[in-house]
XYZ file of C-alpha atoms in Angstrom:
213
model
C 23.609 56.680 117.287
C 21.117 58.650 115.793
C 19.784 59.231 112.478
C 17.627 62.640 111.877
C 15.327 61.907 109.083
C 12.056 62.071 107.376
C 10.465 58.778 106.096
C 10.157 59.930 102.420
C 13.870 61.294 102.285
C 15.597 59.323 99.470
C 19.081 60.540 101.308
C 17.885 59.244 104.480
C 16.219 55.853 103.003
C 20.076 55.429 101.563
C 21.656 55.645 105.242
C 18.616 53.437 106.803
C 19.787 50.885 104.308
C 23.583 50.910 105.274
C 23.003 51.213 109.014
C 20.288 47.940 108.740
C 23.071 46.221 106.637
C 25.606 46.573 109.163
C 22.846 45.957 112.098
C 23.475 48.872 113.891
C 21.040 50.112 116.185
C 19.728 53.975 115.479
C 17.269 56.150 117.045
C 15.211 57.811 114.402
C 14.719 61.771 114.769
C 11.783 62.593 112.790
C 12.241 65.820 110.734
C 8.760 66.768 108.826
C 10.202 68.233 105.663
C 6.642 70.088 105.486
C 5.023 70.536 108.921
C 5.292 73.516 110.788
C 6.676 75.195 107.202
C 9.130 72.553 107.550
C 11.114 71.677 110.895
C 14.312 71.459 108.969
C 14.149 75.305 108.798
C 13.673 75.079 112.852
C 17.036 76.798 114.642
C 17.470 73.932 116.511
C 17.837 71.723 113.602
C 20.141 74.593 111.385
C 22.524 74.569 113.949
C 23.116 70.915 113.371
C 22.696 71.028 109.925
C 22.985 74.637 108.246
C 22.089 73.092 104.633
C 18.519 72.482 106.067
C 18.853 68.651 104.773
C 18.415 65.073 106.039
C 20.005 62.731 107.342
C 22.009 64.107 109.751
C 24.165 61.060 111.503
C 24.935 61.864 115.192
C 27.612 59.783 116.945
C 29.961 59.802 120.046
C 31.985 61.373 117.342
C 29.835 64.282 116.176
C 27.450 64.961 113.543
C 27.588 64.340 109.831
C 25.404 65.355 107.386
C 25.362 64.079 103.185
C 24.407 60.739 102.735
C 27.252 59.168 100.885
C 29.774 60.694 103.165
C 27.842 58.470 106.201
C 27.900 55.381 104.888
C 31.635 55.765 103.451
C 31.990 56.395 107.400
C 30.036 53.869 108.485
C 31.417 51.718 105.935
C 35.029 52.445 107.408
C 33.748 52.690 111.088
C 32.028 49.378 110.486
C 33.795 47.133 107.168
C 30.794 44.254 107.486
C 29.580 43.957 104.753
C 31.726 46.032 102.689
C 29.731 48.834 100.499
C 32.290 49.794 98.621
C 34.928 46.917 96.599
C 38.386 47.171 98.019
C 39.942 47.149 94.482
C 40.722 50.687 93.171
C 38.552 50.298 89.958
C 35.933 48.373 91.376
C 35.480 51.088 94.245
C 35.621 53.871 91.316
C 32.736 52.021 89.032
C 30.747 51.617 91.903
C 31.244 55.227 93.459
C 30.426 56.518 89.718
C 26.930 54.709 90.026
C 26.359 56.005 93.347
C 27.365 59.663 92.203
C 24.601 59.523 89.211
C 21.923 59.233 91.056
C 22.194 60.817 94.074
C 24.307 64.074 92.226
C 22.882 63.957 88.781
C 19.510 62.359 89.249
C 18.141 62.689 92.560
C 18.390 66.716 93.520
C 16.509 67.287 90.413
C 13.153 65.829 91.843
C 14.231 67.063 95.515
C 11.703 68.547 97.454
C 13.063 71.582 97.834
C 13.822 71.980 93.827
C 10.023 71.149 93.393
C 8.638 73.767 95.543
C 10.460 76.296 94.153
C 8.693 74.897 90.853
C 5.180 75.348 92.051
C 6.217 78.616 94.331
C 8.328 81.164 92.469
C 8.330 79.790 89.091
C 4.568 78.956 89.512
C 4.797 75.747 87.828
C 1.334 74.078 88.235
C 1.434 70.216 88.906
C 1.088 68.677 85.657
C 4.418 70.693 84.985
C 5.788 69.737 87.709
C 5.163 66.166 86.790
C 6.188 66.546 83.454
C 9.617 67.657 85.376
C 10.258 65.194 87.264
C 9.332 62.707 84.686
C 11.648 64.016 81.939
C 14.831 63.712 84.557
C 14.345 60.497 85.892
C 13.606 59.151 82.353
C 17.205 61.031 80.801
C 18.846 59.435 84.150
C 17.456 56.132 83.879
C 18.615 55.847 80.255
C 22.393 56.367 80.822
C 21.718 54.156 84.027
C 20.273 50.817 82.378
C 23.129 51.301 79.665
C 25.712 51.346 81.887
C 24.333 48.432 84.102
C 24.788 46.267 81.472
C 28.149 46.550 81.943
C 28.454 46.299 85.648
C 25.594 44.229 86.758
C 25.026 40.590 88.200
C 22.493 40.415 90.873
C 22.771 43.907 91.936
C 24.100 46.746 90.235
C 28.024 45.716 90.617
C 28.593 41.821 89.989
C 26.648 40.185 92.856
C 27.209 42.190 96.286
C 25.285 44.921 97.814
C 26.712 47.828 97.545
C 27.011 51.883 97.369
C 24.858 51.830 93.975
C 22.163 49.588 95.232
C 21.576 51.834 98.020
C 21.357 54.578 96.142
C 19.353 53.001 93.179
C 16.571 51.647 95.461
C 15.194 55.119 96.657
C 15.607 56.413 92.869
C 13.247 53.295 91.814
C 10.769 54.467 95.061
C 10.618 58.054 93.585
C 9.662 56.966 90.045
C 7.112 54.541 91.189
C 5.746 57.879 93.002
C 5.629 59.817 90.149
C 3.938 57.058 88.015
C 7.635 56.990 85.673
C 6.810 54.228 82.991
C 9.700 51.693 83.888
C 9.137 49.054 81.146
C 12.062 50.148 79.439
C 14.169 49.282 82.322
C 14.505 45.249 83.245
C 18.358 45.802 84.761
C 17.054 48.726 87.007
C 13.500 46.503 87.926
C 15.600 43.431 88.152
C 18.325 44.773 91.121
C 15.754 46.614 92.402
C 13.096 43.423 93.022
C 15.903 41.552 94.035
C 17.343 44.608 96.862
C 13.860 44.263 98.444
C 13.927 41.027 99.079
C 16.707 41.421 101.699
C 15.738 42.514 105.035
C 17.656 45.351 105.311
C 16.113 47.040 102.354
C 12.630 46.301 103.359
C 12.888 47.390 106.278
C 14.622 50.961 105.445
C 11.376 51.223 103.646
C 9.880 54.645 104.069
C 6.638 53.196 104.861
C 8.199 51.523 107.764
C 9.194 54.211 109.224
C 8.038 55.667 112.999
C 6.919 58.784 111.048
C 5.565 57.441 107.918
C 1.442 58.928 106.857
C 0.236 56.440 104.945
């Protein structure tokens, strides 16, 4: 199995997370998202993933590409530990979780959404800040509201699943763009108490064989 990825990928920290949860063993491909005008433009790597995105998940079955839809698989592939609650509504809450961050909430500080920011629009970086900022703040509102409703020791009752992965990267970006999170003790709490399981930390995108520290 391998996963193509680049260490600060939020998409690709979400699959890490699922494939150490399920103790599968991966080979990481690196993709720099910014070397060489970015190798995810390279030919090589369009013709196995014509969005230009990571992860891509190759397998003795093929390749995949879009986070969620690769740990669904693997989640189906591989059912220990479930990601996703058997029960109808349980799977829906926690899919609906999932689906606000990484569809409402994480393309909007994507990389390629911020360079065409600073490139075409000409945003300069205190803009660009100021972007980022204002989205994760508007997403982290609705978030904490409706983890009050859902959350025990992670963000459905108290299993890992679907939402924590995708939650944990969100929480990573913020820190990165100094987002105040004070306002936020359901969102600090699951996310202090993700990291303390080995699976998390070690998904961690300073971990990672490619990481620049």
């Amino acid at each position: 199995m391998k996963l193509y990825s680049y260490w600060r990928s939020s998409a690709a920290y979400r699959v890490r997370i699922a494939l150490n949860l399920k103790q599968l063993s991966f080979e990481t491909i690196p993709v720099h998202l910014l070397k060489d005008g970015g190798q995810q433009h390279s030919s090589a790597y369009q013709a196995l993933n014509p969005a230009e995105l990571v992860p891509t998940l190759v397998d003795e079955q093929g390749s995949l590409s879009q986070s969620l839809a690769i740990i669904e698989y693997l989640d189906e592939t591989y059912p220990e530990p479930r990601l996703l609650p058997q029960e109808p509504f349980a799977r829906a809450k926690v899919r609906a979780l999932a689906l606000d961050i990484a569809c409402d909430l994480h393309p909007l500080n994507n990389l390629r959404v911020l360079q065409y920011l600073t490139g075409e629009l000409a945003l300069d970086e205190a803009q660009k800040l100021r972007w980022i900022q204002h989205w994760l703040t508007l997403g982290f509102n609705a978030l904490e509201q409706k983890l009050q409703h859902t959350a025990g020791q992670y963000c459905y009752a108290d299993e890992v699943s679907l939402a924590d992965l995708c939650l944990v990267p969100q929480v990573y970006n913020a820190l990165r763009f100094n987002v105040d999170l004070k306002s936020y003790p359901l969102i600090r709490q699951i996310n202090h108490n993700c990291l303390q399981l080995a699976a998390f930390a070690l998904a961690a995108p300073e971990q990672q064989p490619d990481a620049q520290l």
